[in-house]
Amino acid sequence: MRVFPQPGRRPAGDERARRLVIPVAPENPAAAVAGPAPVLPGRPEPARPQVRRAERADWSGGIPCPWCDTPNPPGRNFCRQCAMALSAADKDGYRTRTWWQRLFGGDVHREAPWAGERPRLRRGGRARLLSWAALVLLAVPLVWTAAVRTDDAVNGVVDHFVKRAPAPTSAAKASHTDPKHGPKFAFDALKNTFWGTGHGGGGQGIFLEATFAQPRRLLNVIITSGMSTQPDKYATQARPQVLHATVFSSDGSSRTTTLQLDDVPGPQKRKLRGDNVVRVRLTIRSAYGVADDRQVCIAEVEFFTRSTAKTL
């Protein structure tokens, strides 16, 4: 208890010392801080169940579905994925419905319609008959073409790999020619002679023709354009650009091939096919370096056939 001095009276010395030693309560004590209220312990909650994935069986060696390729365990009649029939599946793991089985096997194992899908209406025997008729109509032309073209196909393969040999000509002529440079100079196996049309301009329609002593099977032709293979003399006269090569066979038939030549000096090899050929006509359609004072010139023409030489 704190003792207050009386007014007008000073406290004695012992009382002052006692005040310094004994703690004195504050005049305005602070309010006590309220703590958390006591609560009862809660009830224990049950543990939540753990979600586990269902173990999938390994059917890697099972029968694959012919519609969705899902492996199925042996003994099933319908796919576990798409519910389609497994009767068309191969028990060894491979599909047995090949194209010829699908064509001739009918619709025994056809795919069943899916949910919500309207099945296609099938006409039965009439549709099958029409399918066979269409197949026959397509097969007959193919068989006929194969029978007719078999010889041409075999000869084409042989011509591609066979060794070539020169096919010399027996005679030559031209519709127009230079008197000093006749058509024989185009087949003399010399590069310093040439055949000239004898007329200025492009020479359209002028032809050079070679004849063989006996029928030949032609494979290729080599044409050397210009009056010479030397670059300084090559461009002094016009050179053929497009030639129509017409081969005449011994049976009277003919076939024309278009030969496109480059404007370069030297020989140019082109493909020229023909069986039992007795003569060849080269008709000028266009030329390089055309001028009124220039004539179209061809230095050399060489034909090649199959080689009959046998190697050891």
PDB file of C-alpha atoms in Angstrom:
ATOM      1  CA  MET A   1       0.000   0.000   0.000  1.00  0.00           C
ATOM      2  CA  ARG A   2       1.345   3.331  -0.956  1.00  0.00           C
ATOM      3  CA  VAL A   3       1.410   6.006   1.702  1.00  0.00           C
ATOM      4  CA  PHE A   4       0.990   9.512   0.542  1.00  0.00           C
ATOM      5  CA  PRO A   5       2.471  12.317   2.616  1.00  0.00           C
ATOM      6  CA  GLN A   6       0.185  14.702   4.268  1.00  0.00           C
ATOM      7  CA  PRO A   7       0.045  18.118   2.773  1.00  0.00           C
ATOM      8  CA  GLY A   8       2.467  20.512   4.231  1.00  0.00           C
ATOM      9  CA  ARG A   9       4.504  17.689   5.773  1.00  0.00           C
ATOM     10  CA  ARG A  10       7.601  16.163   4.264  1.00  0.00           C
ATOM     11  CA  PRO A  11       8.084  12.388   4.654  1.00  0.00           C
ATOM     12  CA  ALA A  12      10.636  11.145   7.100  1.00  0.00           C
ATOM     13  CA  GLY A  13      13.941   9.696   5.915  1.00  0.00           C
ATOM     14  CA  ASP A  14      13.051   6.057   6.735  1.00  0.00           C
ATOM     15  CA  GLU A  15       9.858   6.334   4.801  1.00  0.00           C
ATOM     16  CA  ARG A  16      11.625   7.754   1.775  1.00  0.00           C
ATOM     17  CA  ALA A  17      14.130   4.905   1.791  1.00  0.00           C
ATOM     18  CA  ARG A  18      11.330   2.347   2.068  1.00  0.00           C
ATOM     19  CA  ARG A  19       9.702   3.788  -1.027  1.00  0.00           C
ATOM     20  CA  LEU A  20      12.877   3.264  -2.976  1.00  0.00           C
ATOM     21  CA  VAL A  21      13.179  -0.420  -1.985  1.00  0.00           C
ATOM     22  CA  ILE A  22       9.588  -1.662  -1.972  1.00  0.00           C
ATOM     23  CA  PRO A  23       7.936  -1.647  -5.440  1.00  0.00           C
ATOM     24  CA  VAL A  24       5.041   0.610  -5.725  1.00  0.00           C
ATOM     25  CA  ALA A  25       1.953  -0.348  -7.774  1.00  0.00           C
ATOM     26  CA  PRO A  26       1.224   1.938 -10.699  1.00  0.00           C
ATOM     27  CA  GLU A  27      -1.523   4.398 -10.328  1.00  0.00           C
ATOM     28  CA  ASN A  28      -3.380   3.218 -13.516  1.00  0.00           C
ATOM     29  CA  PRO A  29      -2.845  -0.547 -13.981  1.00  0.00           C
ATOM     30  CA  ALA A  30      -3.090  -1.793 -17.645  1.00  0.00           C
ATOM     31  CA  ALA A  31      -5.933  -4.092 -18.556  1.00  0.00           C
ATOM     32  CA  ALA A  32      -5.062  -7.777 -18.788  1.00  0.00           C
ATOM     33  CA  VAL A  33      -4.673  -9.148 -22.360  1.00  0.00           C
ATOM     34  CA  ALA A  34      -7.262 -11.806 -23.131  1.00  0.00           C
ATOM     35  CA  GLY A  35      -5.668 -15.133 -24.340  1.00  0.00           C
ATOM     36  CA  PRO A  36      -7.147 -17.778 -26.624  1.00  0.00           C
ATOM     37  CA  ALA A  37     -10.206 -19.480 -25.319  1.00  0.00           C
ATOM     38  CA  PRO A  38      -9.860 -23.127 -24.484  1.00  0.00           C
ATOM     39  CA  VAL A  39     -11.427 -25.575 -26.977  1.00  0.00           C
ATOM     40  CA  LEU A  40     -12.259 -29.249 -26.933  1.00  0.00           C
ATOM     41  CA  PRO A  41     -10.151 -31.677 -29.017  1.00  0.00           C
ATOM     42  CA  GLY A  42     -11.645 -32.393 -32.498  1.00  0.00           C
ATOM     43  CA  ARG A  43     -12.973 -35.713 -33.679  1.00  0.00           C
ATOM     44  CA  PRO A  44     -10.582 -37.750 -35.889  1.00  0.00           C
ATOM     45  CA  GLU A  45     -11.536 -37.751 -39.636  1.00  0.00           C
ATOM     46  CA  PRO A  46     -11.383 -41.009 -41.572  1.00  0.00           C
ATOM     47  CA  ALA A  47      -8.514 -41.304 -44.104  1.00  0.00           C
ATOM     48  CA  ARG A  48      -9.424 -40.698 -47.742  1.00  0.00           C
ATOM     49  CA  PRO A  49      -9.211 -43.759 -49.995  1.00  0.00           C
ATOM     50  CA  GLN A  50      -6.238 -43.827 -52.394  1.00  0.00           C
ATOM     51  CA  VAL A  51      -7.126 -44.024 -56.110  1.00  0.00           C
ATOM     52  CA  ARG A  52      -5.321 -46.852 -57.866  1.00  0.00           C
ATOM     53  CA  ARG A  53      -5.233 -47.468 -61.597  1.00  0.00           C
ATOM     54  CA  ALA A  54      -6.606 -50.726 -62.762  1.00  0.00           C
ATOM     55  CA  GLU A  55      -3.883 -53.006 -64.017  1.00  0.00           C
ATOM     56  CA  ARG A  56      -4.228 -53.561 -67.752  1.00  0.00           C
ATOM     57  CA  ALA A  57      -3.627 -57.029 -68.977  1.00  0.00           C
ATOM     58  CA  ASP A  58      -0.788 -57.447 -71.442  1.00  0.00           C
ATOM     59  CA  TRP A  59      -2.268 -58.793 -74.689  1.00  0.00           C
ATOM     60  CA  SER A  60       0.765 -58.015 -76.844  1.00  0.00           C
ATOM     61  CA  GLY A  61       0.654 -61.553 -78.198  1.00  0.00           C
ATOM     62  CA  GLY A  62      -3.098 -61.569 -78.694  1.00  0.00           C
ATOM     63  CA  ILE A  63      -5.153 -61.466 -81.864  1.00  0.00           C
ATOM     64  CA  PRO A  64      -5.204 -57.972 -83.458  1.00  0.00           C
ATOM     65  CA  CYS A  65      -8.569 -56.608 -84.467  1.00  0.00           C
ATOM     66  CA  PRO A  66      -8.808 -56.298 -88.281  1.00  0.00           C
ATOM     67  CA  TRP A  67     -10.597 -52.948 -87.887  1.00  0.00           C
ATOM     68  CA  CYS A  68      -8.732 -51.037 -85.124  1.00  0.00           C
ATOM     69  CA  ASP A  69      -5.583 -53.196 -84.575  1.00  0.00           C
ATOM     70  CA  THR A  70      -6.305 -53.578 -80.850  1.00  0.00           C
ATOM     71  CA  PRO A  71      -4.842 -56.841 -79.459  1.00  0.00           C
ATOM     72  CA  ASN A  72      -7.446 -59.159 -77.973  1.00  0.00           C
ATOM     73  CA  PRO A  73      -7.104 -62.236 -75.761  1.00  0.00           C
ATOM     74  CA  PRO A  74      -7.598 -65.595 -77.450  1.00  0.00           C
ATOM     75  CA  GLY A  75     -11.120 -66.896 -77.440  1.00  0.00           C
ATOM     76  CA  ARG A  76     -12.908 -63.571 -77.932  1.00  0.00           C
ATOM     77  CA  ASN A  77     -15.431 -63.215 -80.733  1.00  0.00           C
ATOM     78  CA  PHE A  78     -15.647 -59.417 -80.654  1.00  0.00           C
ATOM     79  CA  CYS A  79     -13.003 -56.730 -80.178  1.00  0.00           C
ATOM     80  CA  ARG A  80     -12.750 -55.338 -76.653  1.00  0.00           C
ATOM     81  CA  GLN A  81     -12.142 -51.836 -78.083  1.00  0.00           C
ATOM     82  CA  CYS A  82     -14.511 -51.380 -81.033  1.00  0.00           C
ATOM     83  CA  ALA A  83     -16.772 -54.458 -80.600  1.00  0.00           C
ATOM     84  CA  MET A  84     -16.268 -55.506 -84.224  1.00  0.00           C
ATOM     85  CA  ALA A  85     -16.267 -59.183 -85.166  1.00  0.00           C
ATOM     86  CA  LEU A  86     -12.914 -60.943 -84.896  1.00  0.00           C
ATOM     87  CA  SER A  87     -13.850 -63.714 -87.315  1.00  0.00           C
ATOM     88  CA  ALA A  88     -11.755 -62.089 -90.081  1.00  0.00           C
ATOM     89  CA  ALA A  89      -8.653 -61.811 -87.888  1.00  0.00           C
ATOM     90  CA  ASP A  90      -5.656 -64.059 -88.397  1.00  0.00           C
ATOM     91  CA  LYS A  91      -4.964 -66.296 -85.449  1.00  0.00           C
ATOM     92  CA  ASP A  92      -1.202 -65.979 -86.089  1.00  0.00           C
ATOM     93  CA  GLY A  93      -1.245 -62.207 -85.755  1.00  0.00           C
ATOM     94  CA  TYR A  94      -1.575 -61.199 -89.420  1.00  0.00           C
ATOM     95  CA  ARG A  95      -4.568 -60.137 -91.464  1.00  0.00           C
ATOM     96  CA  THR A  96      -5.879 -62.691 -93.891  1.00  0.00           C
ATOM     97  CA  ARG A  97      -8.236 -60.351 -95.738  1.00  0.00           C
ATOM     98  CA  THR A  98      -6.036 -59.630 -98.746  1.00  0.00           C
ATOM     99  CA  TRP A  99      -7.266 -57.700-101.743  1.00  0.00           C
ATOM    100  CA  TRP A 100      -8.215 -60.798-103.704  1.00  0.00           C
ATOM    101  CA  GLN A 101     -10.100 -62.176-100.698  1.00  0.00           C
ATOM    102  CA  ARG A 102     -11.988 -58.930-100.340  1.00  0.00           C
ATOM    103  CA  LEU A 103     -12.733 -59.014-104.075  1.00  0.00           C
ATOM    104  CA  PHE A 104     -13.830 -62.650-104.376  1.00  0.00           C
ATOM    105  CA  GLY A 105     -14.726 -63.492-100.773  1.00  0.00           C
ATOM    106  CA  GLY A 106     -17.923 -61.498-100.654  1.00  0.00           C
ATOM    107  CA  ASP A 107     -19.199 -59.600 -97.639  1.00  0.00           C
ATOM    108  CA  VAL A 108     -19.018 -62.399 -95.084  1.00  0.00           C
ATOM    109  CA  HIS A 109     -16.577 -60.520 -92.869  1.00  0.00           C
ATOM    110  CA  ARG A 110     -17.451 -56.970 -93.762  1.00  0.00           C
ATOM    111  CA  GLU A 111     -17.242 -54.243 -91.147  1.00  0.00           C
ATOM    112  CA  ALA A 112     -20.376 -53.865 -89.043  1.00  0.00           C
ATOM    113  CA  PRO A 113     -22.008 -50.417 -88.949  1.00  0.00           C
ATOM    114  CA  TRP A 114     -21.069 -48.164 -86.055  1.00  0.00           C
ATOM    115  CA  ALA A 115     -23.578 -46.821 -83.543  1.00  0.00           C
ATOM    116  CA  GLY A 116     -25.778 -44.209 -85.195  1.00  0.00           C
ATOM    117  CA  GLU A 117     -24.618 -45.151 -88.690  1.00  0.00           C
ATOM    118  CA  ARG A 118     -27.110 -46.329 -91.264  1.00  0.00           C
ATOM    119  CA  PRO A 119     -25.933 -49.540 -92.954  1.00  0.00           C
ATOM    120  CA  ARG A 120     -25.500 -49.386 -96.700  1.00  0.00           C
ATOM    121  CA  LEU A 121     -28.159 -51.121 -98.741  1.00  0.00           C
ATOM    122  CA  ARG A 122     -26.693 -53.960-100.776  1.00  0.00           C
ATOM    123  CA  ARG A 123     -28.420 -55.271-103.868  1.00  0.00           C
ATOM    124  CA  GLY A 124     -27.027 -58.769-103.689  1.00  0.00           C
ATOM    125  CA  GLY A 125     -26.587 -60.783-106.873  1.00  0.00           C
ATOM    126  CA  ARG A 126     -27.261 -57.982-109.355  1.00  0.00           C
ATOM    127  CA  ALA A 127     -24.550 -55.762-107.884  1.00  0.00           C
ATOM    128  CA  ARG A 128     -22.126 -58.674-107.856  1.00  0.00           C
ATOM    129  CA  LEU A 129     -22.899 -59.412-111.508  1.00  0.00           C
ATOM    130  CA  LEU A 130     -22.322 -55.794-112.495  1.00  0.00           C
ATOM    131  CA  SER A 131     -19.017 -55.783-110.623  1.00  0.00           C
ATOM    132  CA  TRP A 132     -17.831 -58.866-112.470  1.00  0.00           C
ATOM    133  CA  ALA A 133     -18.907 -57.400-115.812  1.00  0.00           C
ATOM    134  CA  ALA A 134     -16.992 -54.182-115.128  1.00  0.00           C
ATOM    135  CA  LEU A 135     -13.951 -56.208-114.104  1.00  0.00           C
ATOM    136  CA  VAL A 136     -14.058 -58.198-117.340  1.00  0.00           C
ATOM    137  CA  LEU A 137     -14.431 -55.043-119.434  1.00  0.00           C
ATOM    138  CA  LEU A 138     -11.360 -53.578-117.777  1.00  0.00           C
ATOM    139  CA  ALA A 139      -9.321 -56.767-117.956  1.00  0.00           C
ATOM    140  CA  VAL A 140      -9.841 -57.506-121.656  1.00  0.00           C
ATOM    141  CA  PRO A 141      -8.155 -54.307-122.962  1.00  0.00           C
ATOM    142  CA  LEU A 142      -5.310 -54.735-120.498  1.00  0.00           C
ATOM    143  CA  VAL A 143      -4.690 -58.321-121.582  1.00  0.00           C
ATOM    144  CA  TRP A 144      -4.884 -57.375-125.250  1.00  0.00           C
ATOM    145  CA  THR A 145      -2.484 -54.457-124.788  1.00  0.00           C
ATOM    146  CA  ALA A 146      -0.047 -56.628-122.858  1.00  0.00           C
ATOM    147  CA  ALA A 147      -0.139 -59.302-125.569  1.00  0.00           C
ATOM    148  CA  VAL A 148       0.433 -56.778-128.359  1.00  0.00           C
ATOM    149  CA  ARG A 149       3.048 -54.657-126.585  1.00  0.00           C
ATOM    150  CA  THR A 150       5.070 -57.477-125.051  1.00  0.00           C
ATOM    151  CA  ASP A 151       7.433 -57.587-128.006  1.00  0.00           C
ATOM    152  CA  ASP A 152       7.918 -53.818-127.918  1.00  0.00           C
ATOM    153  CA  ALA A 153       8.634 -53.907-124.188  1.00  0.00           C
ATOM    154  CA  VAL A 154      11.219 -56.675-124.578  1.00  0.00           C
ATOM    155  CA  ASN A 155      12.883 -54.896-127.497  1.00  0.00           C
ATOM    156  CA  GLY A 156      12.944 -51.653-125.536  1.00  0.00           C
ATOM    157  CA  VAL A 157      14.815 -53.300-122.672  1.00  0.00           C
ATOM    158  CA  VAL A 158      17.262 -54.980-125.055  1.00  0.00           C
ATOM    159  CA  ASP A 159      17.829 -51.744-126.993  1.00  0.00           C
ATOM    160  CA  HIS A 160      18.673 -49.922-123.782  1.00  0.00           C
ATOM    161  CA  PHE A 161      21.506 -52.284-122.801  1.00  0.00           C
ATOM    162  CA  VAL A 162      22.722 -53.653-126.152  1.00  0.00           C
ATOM    163  CA  LYS A 163      25.998 -52.516-127.670  1.00  0.00           C
ATOM    164  CA  ARG A 164      25.729 -50.082-130.611  1.00  0.00           C
ATOM    165  CA  ALA A 165      27.254 -50.448-134.068  1.00  0.00           C
ATOM    166  CA  PRO A 166      27.284 -48.002-137.032  1.00  0.00           C
ATOM    167  CA  ALA A 167      24.621 -48.510-139.719  1.00  0.00           C
ATOM    168  CA  PRO A 168      26.140 -47.256-143.016  1.00  0.00           C
ATOM    169  CA  THR A 169      23.864 -45.857-145.700  1.00  0.00           C
ATOM    170  CA  SER A 170      23.832 -46.964-149.319  1.00  0.00           C
ATOM    171  CA  ALA A 171      22.393 -43.812-150.944  1.00  0.00           C
ATOM    172  CA  ALA A 172      21.505 -40.223-150.083  1.00  0.00           C
ATOM    173  CA  LYS A 173      19.359 -37.506-151.627  1.00  0.00           C
ATOM    174  CA  ALA A 174      17.870 -34.118-150.731  1.00  0.00           C
ATOM    175  CA  SER A 175      14.977 -31.976-151.886  1.00  0.00           C
ATOM    176  CA  HIS A 176      17.348 -28.968-152.320  1.00  0.00           C
ATOM    177  CA  THR A 177      21.121 -28.948-152.225  1.00  0.00           C
ATOM    178  CA  ASP A 178      24.197 -26.839-152.825  1.00  0.00           C
ATOM    179  CA  PRO A 179      25.870 -28.018-156.065  1.00  0.00           C
ATOM    180  CA  LYS A 180      29.272 -28.005-154.355  1.00  0.00           C
ATOM    181  CA  HIS A 181      28.043 -29.631-151.133  1.00  0.00           C
ATOM    182  CA  GLY A 182      25.691 -32.454-152.063  1.00  0.00           C
ATOM    183  CA  PRO A 183      23.829 -34.845-149.707  1.00  0.00           C
ATOM    184  CA  LYS A 184      26.523 -37.534-149.956  1.00  0.00           C
ATOM    185  CA  PHE A 185      28.880 -35.328-147.920  1.00  0.00           C
ATOM    186  CA  ALA A 186      26.567 -35.686-144.895  1.00  0.00           C
ATOM    187  CA  PHE A 187      27.232 -39.451-144.769  1.00  0.00           C
ATOM    188  CA  ASP A 188      30.935 -39.684-145.704  1.00  0.00           C
ATOM    189  CA  ALA A 189      32.175 -39.997-142.062  1.00  0.00           C
ATOM    190  CA  LEU A 190      34.234 -36.799-142.468  1.00  0.00           C
ATOM    191  CA  LYS A 191      33.859 -33.704-140.308  1.00  0.00           C
ATOM    192  CA  ASN A 192      35.437 -31.224-142.758  1.00  0.00           C
ATOM    193  CA  THR A 193      32.698 -31.707-145.404  1.00  0.00           C
ATOM    194  CA  PHE A 194      29.028 -30.795-145.172  1.00  0.00           C
ATOM    195  CA  TRP A 195      25.673 -30.761-146.931  1.00  0.00           C
ATOM    196  CA  GLY A 196      24.049 -27.400-147.642  1.00  0.00           C
ATOM    197  CA  THR A 197      20.506 -26.553-148.641  1.00  0.00           C
ATOM    198  CA  GLY A 198      21.701 -24.149-151.347  1.00  0.00           C
ATOM    199  CA  HIS A 199      19.101 -21.555-150.304  1.00  0.00           C
ATOM    200  CA  GLY A 200      19.282 -18.701-147.823  1.00  0.00           C
ATOM    201  CA  GLY A 201      16.899 -18.463-144.893  1.00  0.00           C
ATOM    202  CA  GLY A 202      15.677 -21.078-142.442  1.00  0.00           C
ATOM    203  CA  GLY A 203      15.197 -23.843-145.006  1.00  0.00           C
ATOM    204  CA  GLN A 204      11.822 -24.949-143.595  1.00  0.00           C
ATOM    205  CA  GLY A 205      10.533 -28.043-145.388  1.00  0.00           C
ATOM    206  CA  ILE A 206      13.852 -28.981-147.032  1.00  0.00           C
ATOM    207  CA  PHE A 207      14.771 -32.589-146.259  1.00  0.00           C
ATOM    208  CA  LEU A 208      17.814 -34.851-146.365  1.00  0.00           C
ATOM    209  CA  GLU A 209      17.143 -38.551-146.952  1.00  0.00           C
ATOM    210  CA  ALA A 210      19.328 -41.647-146.468  1.00  0.00           C
ATOM    211  CA  THR A 211      18.648 -45.190-147.725  1.00  0.00           C
ATOM    212  CA  PHE A 212      19.938 -48.503-146.320  1.00  0.00           C
ATOM    213  CA  ALA A 213      20.917 -51.506-148.401  1.00  0.00           C
ATOM    214  CA  GLN A 214      18.929 -53.825-146.110  1.00  0.00           C
ATOM    215  CA  PRO A 215      16.366 -53.258-143.334  1.00  0.00           C
ATOM    216  CA  ARG A 216      17.907 -52.093-140.083  1.00  0.00           C
ATOM    217  CA  ARG A 217      16.758 -51.745-136.513  1.00  0.00           C
ATOM    218  CA  LEU A 218      17.771 -48.200-135.636  1.00  0.00           C
ATOM    219  CA  LEU A 219      18.579 -47.168-132.079  1.00  0.00           C
ATOM    220  CA  ASN A 220      20.293 -43.774-132.221  1.00  0.00           C
ATOM    221  CA  VAL A 221      21.434 -41.036-134.557  1.00  0.00           C
ATOM    222  CA  ILE A 222      24.362 -38.631-134.166  1.00  0.00           C
ATOM    223  CA  ILE A 223      24.055 -35.285-135.958  1.00  0.00           C
ATOM    224  CA  THR A 224      26.903 -32.790-136.339  1.00  0.00           C
ATOM    225  CA  SER A 225      25.431 -29.371-137.131  1.00  0.00           C
ATOM    226  CA  GLY A 226      27.048 -26.575-139.123  1.00  0.00           C
ATOM    227  CA  MET A 227      29.619 -26.585-141.866  1.00  0.00           C
ATOM    228  CA  SER A 228      32.485 -27.572-139.545  1.00  0.00           C
ATOM    229  CA  THR A 229      33.257 -28.624-135.983  1.00  0.00           C
ATOM    230  CA  GLN A 230      35.786 -25.792-135.643  1.00  0.00           C
ATOM    231  CA  PRO A 231      34.299 -22.927-133.580  1.00  0.00           C
ATOM    232  CA  ASP A 232      35.594 -20.208-135.930  1.00  0.00           C
ATOM    233  CA  LYS A 233      33.845 -21.796-138.947  1.00  0.00           C
ATOM    234  CA  TYR A 234      30.824 -23.274-137.181  1.00  0.00           C
ATOM    235  CA  ALA A 235      28.763 -20.077-136.938  1.00  0.00           C
ATOM    236  CA  THR A 236      29.477 -18.810-140.459  1.00  0.00           C
ATOM    237  CA  GLN A 237      26.407 -20.677-141.818  1.00  0.00           C
ATOM    238  CA  ALA A 238      22.968 -21.510-140.406  1.00  0.00           C
ATOM    239  CA  ARG A 239      22.505 -24.634-138.265  1.00  0.00           C
ATOM    240  CA  PRO A 240      19.412 -26.854-137.840  1.00  0.00           C
ATOM    241  CA  GLN A 241      17.474 -26.355-134.604  1.00  0.00           C
ATOM    242  CA  VAL A 242      14.475 -28.707-134.966  1.00  0.00           C
ATOM    243  CA  LEU A 243      14.407 -31.715-137.297  1.00  0.00           C
ATOM    244  CA  HIS A 244      11.559 -34.115-138.023  1.00  0.00           C
ATOM    245  CA  ALA A 245      13.091 -37.580-138.436  1.00  0.00           C
ATOM    246  CA  THR A 246      10.734 -39.887-140.357  1.00  0.00           C
ATOM    247  CA  VAL A 247      11.686 -43.577-140.460  1.00  0.00           C
ATOM    248  CA  PHE A 248      10.178 -45.753-143.217  1.00  0.00           C
ATOM    249  CA  SER A 249       9.929 -49.500-142.574  1.00  0.00           C
ATOM    250  CA  SER A 250       9.957 -52.299-145.105  1.00  0.00           C
ATOM    251  CA  ASP A 251       6.231 -52.946-144.580  1.00  0.00           C
ATOM    252  CA  GLY A 252       5.360 -49.414-145.748  1.00  0.00           C
ATOM    253  CA  SER A 253       4.688 -47.943-142.300  1.00  0.00           C
ATOM    254  CA  SER A 254       6.385 -44.774-141.080  1.00  0.00           C
ATOM    255  CA  ARG A 255       6.909 -42.906-137.819  1.00  0.00           C
ATOM    256  CA  THR A 256       8.094 -39.348-137.200  1.00  0.00           C
ATOM    257  CA  THR A 257      10.252 -38.253-134.258  1.00  0.00           C
ATOM    258  CA  THR A 258      11.091 -34.647-133.375  1.00  0.00           C
ATOM    259  CA  LEU A 259      14.805 -34.022-132.777  1.00  0.00           C
ATOM    260  CA  GLN A 260      15.748 -30.869-130.847  1.00  0.00           C
ATOM    261  CA  LEU A 261      19.394 -29.869-131.428  1.00  0.00           C
ATOM    262  CA  ASP A 262      21.606 -27.506-129.442  1.00  0.00           C
ATOM    263  CA  ASP A 263      23.520 -24.654-131.058  1.00  0.00           C
ATOM    264  CA  VAL A 264      26.978 -26.048-130.238  1.00  0.00           C
ATOM    265  CA  PRO A 265      29.723 -27.411-132.493  1.00  0.00           C
ATOM    266  CA  GLY A 266      30.363 -31.131-132.431  1.00  0.00           C
ATOM    267  CA  PRO A 267      28.303 -34.330-132.591  1.00  0.00           C
ATOM    268  CA  GLN A 268      24.944 -34.572-130.769  1.00  0.00           C
ATOM    269  CA  LYS A 269      23.457 -37.974-129.956  1.00  0.00           C
ATOM    270  CA  ARG A 270      19.686 -38.422-130.061  1.00  0.00           C
ATOM    271  CA  LYS A 271      17.317 -41.374-129.634  1.00  0.00           C
ATOM    272  CA  LEU A 272      15.801 -42.660-132.896  1.00  0.00           C
ATOM    273  CA  ARG A 273      13.958 -45.987-132.765  1.00  0.00           C
ATOM    274  CA  GLY A 274      12.706 -47.991-135.723  1.00  0.00           C
ATOM    275  CA  ASP A 275      12.381 -51.654-136.760  1.00  0.00           C
ATOM    276  CA  ASN A 276      13.111 -52.899-140.292  1.00  0.00           C
ATOM    277  CA  VAL A 277      13.987 -49.372-141.407  1.00  0.00           C
ATOM    278  CA  VAL A 278      14.863 -48.961-145.080  1.00  0.00           C
ATOM    279  CA  ARG A 279      15.220 -45.162-145.230  1.00  0.00           C
ATOM    280  CA  VAL A 280      15.258 -42.095-142.975  1.00  0.00           C
ATOM    281  CA  ARG A 281      14.205 -38.556-143.909  1.00  0.00           C
ATOM    282  CA  LEU A 282      15.386 -35.514-141.907  1.00  0.00           C
ATOM    283  CA  THR A 283      13.143 -32.490-142.521  1.00  0.00           C
ATOM    284  CA  ILE A 284      14.240 -29.024-141.352  1.00  0.00           C
ATOM    285  CA  ARG A 285      11.618 -27.215-139.246  1.00  0.00           C
ATOM    286  CA  SER A 286      13.712 -24.354-137.783  1.00  0.00           C
ATOM    287  CA  ALA A 287      17.351 -23.245-137.691  1.00  0.00           C
ATOM    288  CA  TYR A 288      19.891 -21.131-135.769  1.00  0.00           C
ATOM    289  CA  GLY A 289      21.691 -18.129-137.272  1.00  0.00           C
ATOM    290  CA  VAL A 290      19.259 -17.667-140.150  1.00  0.00           C
ATOM    291  CA  ALA A 291      20.088 -15.012-142.758  1.00  0.00           C
ATOM    292  CA  ASP A 292      19.395 -14.434-146.445  1.00  0.00           C
ATOM    293  CA  ASP A 293      23.041 -15.086-147.334  1.00  0.00           C
ATOM    294  CA  ARG A 294      23.356 -18.172-145.132  1.00  0.00           C
ATOM    295  CA  GLN A 295      22.281 -21.730-145.905  1.00  0.00           C
ATOM    296  CA  VAL A 296      21.476 -24.439-143.356  1.00  0.00           C
ATOM    297  CA  CYS A 297      24.371 -26.913-143.168  1.00  0.00           C
ATOM    298  CA  ILE A 298      24.816 -30.373-141.647  1.00  0.00           C
ATOM    299  CA  ALA A 299      28.366 -31.690-141.418  1.00  0.00           C
ATOM    300  CA  GLU A 300      27.627 -35.342-140.596  1.00  0.00           C
ATOM    301  CA  VAL A 301      24.753 -37.764-139.881  1.00  0.00           C
ATOM    302  CA  GLU A 302      25.466 -41.198-138.363  1.00  0.00           C
ATOM    303  CA  PHE A 303      22.953 -43.972-137.652  1.00  0.00           C
ATOM    304  CA  PHE A 304      23.457 -46.792-135.142  1.00  0.00           C
ATOM    305  CA  THR A 305      21.929 -50.266-134.838  1.00  0.00           C
ATOM    306  CA  ARG A 306      22.410 -53.327-132.651  1.00  0.00           C
ATOM    307  CA  SER A 307      25.851 -54.829-132.650  1.00  0.00           C
ATOM    308  CA  THR A 308      26.062 -58.456-133.776  1.00  0.00           C
ATOM    309  CA  ALA A 309      29.578 -58.951-132.437  1.00  0.00           C
ATOM    310  CA  LYS A 310      29.879 -61.428-129.566  1.00  0.00           C
ATOM    311  CA  THR A 311      32.397 -60.942-126.791  1.00  0.00           C
ATOM    312  CA  LEU A 312      34.224 -63.832-125.167  1.00  0.00           C
TER     313      LEU A 312
END
